[in-house]
CSV table of C-alpha atoms and ligand atoms in Angstrom, one decimal:
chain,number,residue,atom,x,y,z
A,1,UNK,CA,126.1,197.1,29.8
A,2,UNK,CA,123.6,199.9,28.9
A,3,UNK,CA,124.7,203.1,26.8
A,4,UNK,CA,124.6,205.3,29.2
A,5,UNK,CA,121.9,207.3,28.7
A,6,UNK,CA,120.5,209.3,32.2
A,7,UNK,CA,117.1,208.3,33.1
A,8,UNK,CA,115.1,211.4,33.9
A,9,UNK,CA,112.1,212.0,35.5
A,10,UNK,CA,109.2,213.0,33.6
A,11,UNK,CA,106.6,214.5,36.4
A,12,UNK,CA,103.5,214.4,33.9
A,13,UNK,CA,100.0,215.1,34.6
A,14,UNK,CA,96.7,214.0,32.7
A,15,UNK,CA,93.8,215.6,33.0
A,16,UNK,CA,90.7,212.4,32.2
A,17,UNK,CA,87.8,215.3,32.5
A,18,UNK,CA,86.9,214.8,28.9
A,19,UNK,CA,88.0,211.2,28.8
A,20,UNK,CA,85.3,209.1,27.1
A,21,UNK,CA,85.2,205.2,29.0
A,22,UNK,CA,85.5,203.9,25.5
A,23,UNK,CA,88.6,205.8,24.5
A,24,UNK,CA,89.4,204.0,21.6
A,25,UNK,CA,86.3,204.9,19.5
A,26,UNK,CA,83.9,202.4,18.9
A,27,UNK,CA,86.0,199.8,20.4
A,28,UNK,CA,85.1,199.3,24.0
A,29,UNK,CA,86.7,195.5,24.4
A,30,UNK,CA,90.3,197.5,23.5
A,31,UNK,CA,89.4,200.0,25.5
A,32,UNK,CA,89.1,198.2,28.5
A,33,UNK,CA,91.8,195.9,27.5
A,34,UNK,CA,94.3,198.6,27.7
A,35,UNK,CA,92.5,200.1,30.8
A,36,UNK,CA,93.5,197.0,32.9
A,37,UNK,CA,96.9,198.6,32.9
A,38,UNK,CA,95.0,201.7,35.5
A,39,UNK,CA,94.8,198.7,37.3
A,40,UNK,CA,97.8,196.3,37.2
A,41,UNK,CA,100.3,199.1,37.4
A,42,UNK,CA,100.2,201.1,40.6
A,43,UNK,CA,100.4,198.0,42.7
A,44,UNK,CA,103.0,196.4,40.4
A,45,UNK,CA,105.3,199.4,39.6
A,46,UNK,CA,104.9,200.2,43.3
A,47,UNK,CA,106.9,197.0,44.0
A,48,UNK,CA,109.0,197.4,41.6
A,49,UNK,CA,110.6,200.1,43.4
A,50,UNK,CA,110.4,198.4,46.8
A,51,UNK,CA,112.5,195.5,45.2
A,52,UNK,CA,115.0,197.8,43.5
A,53,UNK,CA,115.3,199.4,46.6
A,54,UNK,CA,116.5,196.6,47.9
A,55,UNK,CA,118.6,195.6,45.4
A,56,UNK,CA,120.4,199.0,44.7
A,57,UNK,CA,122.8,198.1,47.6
A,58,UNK,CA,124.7,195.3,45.7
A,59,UNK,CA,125.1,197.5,43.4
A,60,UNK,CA,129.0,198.5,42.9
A,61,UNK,CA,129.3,199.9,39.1
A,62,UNK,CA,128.5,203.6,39.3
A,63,UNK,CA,126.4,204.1,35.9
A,64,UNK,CA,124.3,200.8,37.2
A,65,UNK,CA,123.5,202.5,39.9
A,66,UNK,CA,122.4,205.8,38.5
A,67,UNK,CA,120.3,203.3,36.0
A,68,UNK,CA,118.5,201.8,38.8
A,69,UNK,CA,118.3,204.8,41.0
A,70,UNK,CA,116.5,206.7,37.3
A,71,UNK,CA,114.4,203.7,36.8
A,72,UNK,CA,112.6,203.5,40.4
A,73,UNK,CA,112.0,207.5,39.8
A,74,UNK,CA,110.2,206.8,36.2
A,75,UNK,CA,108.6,203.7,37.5
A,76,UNK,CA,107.3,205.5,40.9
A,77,UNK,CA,106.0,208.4,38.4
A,78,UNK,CA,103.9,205.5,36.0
A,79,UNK,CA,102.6,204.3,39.0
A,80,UNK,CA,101.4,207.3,40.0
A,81,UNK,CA,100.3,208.6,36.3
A,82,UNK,CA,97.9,205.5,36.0
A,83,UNK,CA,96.7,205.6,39.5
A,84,UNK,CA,95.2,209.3,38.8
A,85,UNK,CA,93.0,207.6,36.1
A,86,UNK,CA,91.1,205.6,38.6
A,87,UNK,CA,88.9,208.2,40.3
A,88,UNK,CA,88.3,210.8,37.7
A,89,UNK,CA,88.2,208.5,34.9
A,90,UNK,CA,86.8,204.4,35.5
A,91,UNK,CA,84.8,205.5,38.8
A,92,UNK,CA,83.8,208.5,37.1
A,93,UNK,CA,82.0,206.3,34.5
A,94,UNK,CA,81.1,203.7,36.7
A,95,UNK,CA,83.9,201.4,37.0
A,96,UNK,CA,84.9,200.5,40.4
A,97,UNK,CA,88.6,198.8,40.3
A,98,UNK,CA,88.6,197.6,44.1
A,99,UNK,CA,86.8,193.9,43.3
A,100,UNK,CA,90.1,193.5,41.1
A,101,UNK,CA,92.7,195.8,42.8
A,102,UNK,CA,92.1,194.0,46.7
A,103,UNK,CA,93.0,190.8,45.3
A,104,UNK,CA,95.9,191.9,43.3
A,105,UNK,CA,97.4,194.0,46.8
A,106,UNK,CA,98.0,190.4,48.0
A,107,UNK,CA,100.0,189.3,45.2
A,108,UNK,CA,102.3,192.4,46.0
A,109,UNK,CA,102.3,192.9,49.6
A,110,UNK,CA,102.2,189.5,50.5
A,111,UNK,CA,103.3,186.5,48.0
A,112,UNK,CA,106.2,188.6,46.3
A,113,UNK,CA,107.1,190.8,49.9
A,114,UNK,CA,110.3,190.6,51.3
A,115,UNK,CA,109.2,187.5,53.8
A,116,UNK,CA,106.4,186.3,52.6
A,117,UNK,CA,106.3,182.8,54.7
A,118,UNK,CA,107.0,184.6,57.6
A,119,UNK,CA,109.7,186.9,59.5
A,120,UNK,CA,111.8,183.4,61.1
A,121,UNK,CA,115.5,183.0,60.5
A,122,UNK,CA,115.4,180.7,57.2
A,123,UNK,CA,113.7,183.7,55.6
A,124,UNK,CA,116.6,185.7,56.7
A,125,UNK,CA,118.8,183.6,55.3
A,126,UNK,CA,117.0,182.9,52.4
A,127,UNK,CA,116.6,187.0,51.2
A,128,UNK,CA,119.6,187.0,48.6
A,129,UNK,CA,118.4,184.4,46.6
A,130,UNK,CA,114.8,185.8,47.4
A,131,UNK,CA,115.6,189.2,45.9
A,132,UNK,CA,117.4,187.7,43.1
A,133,UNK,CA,114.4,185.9,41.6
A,134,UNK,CA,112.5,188.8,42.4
A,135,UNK,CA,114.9,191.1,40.2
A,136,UNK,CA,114.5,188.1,37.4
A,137,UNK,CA,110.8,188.1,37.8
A,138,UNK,CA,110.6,192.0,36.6
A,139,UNK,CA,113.3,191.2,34.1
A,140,UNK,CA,111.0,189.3,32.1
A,141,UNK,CA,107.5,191.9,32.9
A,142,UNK,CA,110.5,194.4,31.5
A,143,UNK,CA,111.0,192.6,28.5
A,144,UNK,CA,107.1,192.7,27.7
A,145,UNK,CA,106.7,196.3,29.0
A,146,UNK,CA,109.6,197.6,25.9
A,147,UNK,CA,108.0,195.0,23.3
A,148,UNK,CA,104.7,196.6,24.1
A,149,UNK,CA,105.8,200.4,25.1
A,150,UNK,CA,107.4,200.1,21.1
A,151,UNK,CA,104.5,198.6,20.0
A,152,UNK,CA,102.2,201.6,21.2
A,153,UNK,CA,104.2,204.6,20.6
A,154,UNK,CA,104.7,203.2,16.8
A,155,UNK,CA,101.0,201.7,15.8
A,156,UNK,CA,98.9,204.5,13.6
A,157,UNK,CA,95.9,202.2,14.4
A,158,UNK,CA,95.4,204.2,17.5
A,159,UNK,CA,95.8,207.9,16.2
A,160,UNK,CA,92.1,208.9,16.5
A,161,UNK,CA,91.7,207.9,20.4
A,162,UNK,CA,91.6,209.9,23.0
A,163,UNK,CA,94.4,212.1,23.2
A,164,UNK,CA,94.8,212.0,26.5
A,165,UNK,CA,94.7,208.9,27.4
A,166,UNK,CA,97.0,207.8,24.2
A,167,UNK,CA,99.0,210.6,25.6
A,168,UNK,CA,99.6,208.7,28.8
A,169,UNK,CA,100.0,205.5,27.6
A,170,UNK,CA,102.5,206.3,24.9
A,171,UNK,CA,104.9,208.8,27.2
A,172,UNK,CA,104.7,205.4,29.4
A,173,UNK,CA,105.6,203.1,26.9
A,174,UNK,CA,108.5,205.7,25.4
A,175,UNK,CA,109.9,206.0,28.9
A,176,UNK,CA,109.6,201.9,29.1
A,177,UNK,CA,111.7,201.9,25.5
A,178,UNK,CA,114.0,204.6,27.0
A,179,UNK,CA,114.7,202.3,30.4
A,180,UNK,CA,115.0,198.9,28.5
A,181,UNK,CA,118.2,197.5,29.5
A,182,UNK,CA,117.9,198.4,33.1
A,183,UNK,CA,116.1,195.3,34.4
A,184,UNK,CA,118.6,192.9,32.3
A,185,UNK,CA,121.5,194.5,33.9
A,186,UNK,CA,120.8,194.3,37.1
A,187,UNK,CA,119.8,190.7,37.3
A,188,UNK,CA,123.0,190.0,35.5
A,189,UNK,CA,125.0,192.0,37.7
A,190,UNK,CA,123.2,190.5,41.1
A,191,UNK,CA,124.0,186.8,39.5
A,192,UNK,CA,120.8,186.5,37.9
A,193,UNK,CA,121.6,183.0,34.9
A,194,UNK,CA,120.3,182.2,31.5
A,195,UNK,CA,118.4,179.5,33.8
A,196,UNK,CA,116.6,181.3,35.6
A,197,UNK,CA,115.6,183.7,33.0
A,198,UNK,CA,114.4,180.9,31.0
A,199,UNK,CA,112.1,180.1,33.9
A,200,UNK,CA,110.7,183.0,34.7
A,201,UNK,CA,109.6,183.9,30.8
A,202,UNK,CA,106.9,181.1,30.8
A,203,UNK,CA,106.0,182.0,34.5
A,204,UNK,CA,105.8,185.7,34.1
A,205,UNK,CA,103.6,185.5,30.4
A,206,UNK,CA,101.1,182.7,32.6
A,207,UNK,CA,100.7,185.1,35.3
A,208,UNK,CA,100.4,188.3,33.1
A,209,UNK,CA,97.6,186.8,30.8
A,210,UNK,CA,95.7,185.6,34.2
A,211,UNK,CA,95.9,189.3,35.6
A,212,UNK,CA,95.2,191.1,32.1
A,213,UNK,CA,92.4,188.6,31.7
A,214,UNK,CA,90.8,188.9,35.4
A,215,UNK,CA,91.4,192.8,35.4
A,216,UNK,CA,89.6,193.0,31.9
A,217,UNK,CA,86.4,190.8,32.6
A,218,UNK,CA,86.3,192.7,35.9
A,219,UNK,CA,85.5,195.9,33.8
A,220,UNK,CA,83.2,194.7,31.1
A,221,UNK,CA,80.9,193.2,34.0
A,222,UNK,CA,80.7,196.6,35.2
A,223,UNK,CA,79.9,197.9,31.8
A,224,UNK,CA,76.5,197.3,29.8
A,225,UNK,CA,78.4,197.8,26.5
A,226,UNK,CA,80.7,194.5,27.3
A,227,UNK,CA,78.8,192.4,29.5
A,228,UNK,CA,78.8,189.3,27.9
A,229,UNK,CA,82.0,188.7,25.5
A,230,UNK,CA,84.6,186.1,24.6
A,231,UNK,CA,87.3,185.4,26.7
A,232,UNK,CA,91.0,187.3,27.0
A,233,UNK,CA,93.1,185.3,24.5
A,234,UNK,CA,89.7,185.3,21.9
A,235,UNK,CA,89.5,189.0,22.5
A,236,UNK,CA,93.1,189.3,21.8
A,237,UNK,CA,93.6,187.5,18.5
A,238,UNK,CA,90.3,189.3,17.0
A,239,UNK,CA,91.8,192.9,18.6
A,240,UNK,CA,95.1,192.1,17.3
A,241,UNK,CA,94.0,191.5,13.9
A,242,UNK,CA,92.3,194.7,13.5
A,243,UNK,CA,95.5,196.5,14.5
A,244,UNK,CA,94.1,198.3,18.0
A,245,UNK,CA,96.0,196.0,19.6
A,246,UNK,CA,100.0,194.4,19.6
A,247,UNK,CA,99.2,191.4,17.2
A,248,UNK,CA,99.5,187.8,19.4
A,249,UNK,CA,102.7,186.5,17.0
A,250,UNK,CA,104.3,189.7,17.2
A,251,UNK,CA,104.1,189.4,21.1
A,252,UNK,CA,104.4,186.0,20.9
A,253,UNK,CA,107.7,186.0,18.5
A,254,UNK,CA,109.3,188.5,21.6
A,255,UNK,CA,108.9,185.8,23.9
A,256,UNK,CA,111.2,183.8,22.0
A,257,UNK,CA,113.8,185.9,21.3
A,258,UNK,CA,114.0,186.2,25.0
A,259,UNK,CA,115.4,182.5,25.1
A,260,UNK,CA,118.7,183.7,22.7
A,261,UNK,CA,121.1,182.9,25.3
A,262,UNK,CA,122.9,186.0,23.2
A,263,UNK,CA,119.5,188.2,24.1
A,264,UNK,CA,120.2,191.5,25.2
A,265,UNK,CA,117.2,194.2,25.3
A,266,UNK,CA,119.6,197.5,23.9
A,267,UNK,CA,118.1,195.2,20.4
A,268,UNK,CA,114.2,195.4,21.7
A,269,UNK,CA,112.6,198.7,20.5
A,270,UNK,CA,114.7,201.8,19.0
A,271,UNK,CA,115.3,204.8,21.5
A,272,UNK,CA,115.7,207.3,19.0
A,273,UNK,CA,111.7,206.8,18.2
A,274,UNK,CA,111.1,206.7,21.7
A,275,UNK,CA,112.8,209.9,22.5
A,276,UNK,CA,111.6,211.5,19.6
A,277,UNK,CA,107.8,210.7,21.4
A,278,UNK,CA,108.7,212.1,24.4
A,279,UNK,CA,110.3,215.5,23.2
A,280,UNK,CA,106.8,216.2,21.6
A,281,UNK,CA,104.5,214.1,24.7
A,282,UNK,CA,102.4,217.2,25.6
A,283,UNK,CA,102.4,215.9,29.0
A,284,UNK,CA,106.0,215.6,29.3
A,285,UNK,CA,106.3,219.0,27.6
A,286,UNK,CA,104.4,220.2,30.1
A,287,UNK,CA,106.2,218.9,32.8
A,288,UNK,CA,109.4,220.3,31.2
A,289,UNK,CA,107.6,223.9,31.0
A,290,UNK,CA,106.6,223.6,34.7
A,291,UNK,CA,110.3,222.6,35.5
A,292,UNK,CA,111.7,225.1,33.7
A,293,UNK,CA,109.8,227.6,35.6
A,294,UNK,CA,110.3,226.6,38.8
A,295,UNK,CA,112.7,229.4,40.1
A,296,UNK,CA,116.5,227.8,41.4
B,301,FE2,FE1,106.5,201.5,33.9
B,302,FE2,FE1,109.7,199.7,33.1
């Protein structure tokens, strides 16, 4: 069970007006890279909240439920945080998302919605078991969103990008540290196994290197800079290397410890560091000062 720690929303705000497209500077393959995740995330964290939703009903143990209920709220506000980078910041330079984001709307709102062969009665019957490999599904996307939200708010490789933009990615992956355990738990708690946690890993890293990949060659055809470059997993190890990216055996050596059958994420990450970020986020200072100042 988690430490209880009260999930809070952070309602932050980014401003992208002085955004440069290659935010990282002189590295627009890490750049784009990281700005697959404008693209991946409001869709994906979007259902996240529609399954947990679902799910918070089953629910019984009050500081589960008060997990859950905090995690839709932070994972709503990501969603929303990289969704206002899409206008003012890719189409602003150029970069339209829609030849990516209409294909991935189909992933969500149809081959992982609630009936997805089809309102009928075996589908009704079949919804526990549905939701429950749904709930192990973005157990294992949690266990990479901690691995790389620690990764990002720790790294000094990425100091001298954008501000803003490193701003919103690392209040996103402080609050992903800060919510770590949440995902576990609940799968645990709605009968999720070590079985099916073992199958969703391999299934889950597959999918998210397909999407990552698609999303990022999506961009670079759009930009002259990156037209023609090597593939995901090429750009990866060389990006890795040079530090502007999580290194592929540091990812790589998270998957595995995913398999303990003792593996718990309260070990992934440290939410002291984590908290520390987000006390001194200026966007989540921000949204503490406007908080603050709303009158009772
Ligand atoms: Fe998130
Ligand atoms: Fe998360």
């Amino acid at each position: 069970m988690t430490d209880h720690h009260h999930l809070e929303q952070r309602r932050v705000r980014f401003d992208f007006e002085h955004t440069p497209l290659h935010w990282v500077p002189d590295e627009p393959e890490a750049s784009h890279i990281m700005n697959t995740l404008h693209l991946i995330l409001p869709a994906g964290e979007f259902w996240f909240c529609r399954v947990y939703n679902k799910a918070l009903p089953l629910v019984k143990d009050a500081r589960l439920r008060d997990d859950v209920q905090g995690f839709v709220r932070q994972e709503a506000q990501h969603a929303r945080a990289h969704d206002s980078a899409l206008k003012p910041y890719l189409l602003r330079h150029g970069i339209d998302p829609a030849p990516f984001t209409e294909r991935l709307d189909w992933l969500f709102d149809r081959a992982l919605c609630d009936h997805p062969l089809g309102d009928n009665a075996l589908s009704r019957r079949l919804q526990p078991w549905w939701l429950r490999q749904r709930v192990g599904i973005i157990a294992a996307v949690e266990h990479f969103t901690c691995v790389l939200g620690d990764w990002i708010i720790t790294t000094r490789a990425l100091d001298h990008a954008d501000p803003v933009m490193l701003d919103l990615l690392r209040w996103h992956g402080a609050e992903e540290v800060e919510h770590r355990c949440v995902a576990h738990d609940l799968h645990v708690a709605i009968g999720g196994s070590l079985l099916m946690r073992w199958l969703y890993m391999p299934l889950v890293s597959a999918v998210l290197i397909f999407l990552f990949s698609s999303a990022m060659k999506s961009m670079m055809r759009q930009d002259p800079t990156t037209r023609y470059r090597p593939g995901f997993l090429s750009l990866w190890r060389q990006l890795g290397q040079r530090g502007v990216l999580p290194g592929m055996g540091h990812v790589g050596r998270s998957v595995l410890r995913y398999f303990n059958p003792r593996f718990h994420p309260r070990t992934e990450g440290d939410l002291n560091v984590a908290l520390n970020y987000l006390a001194r986020s200026p966007a989540a200072q921000r949204a503490a000062g406007e908080r603050g100042a709303v009158p009772a």
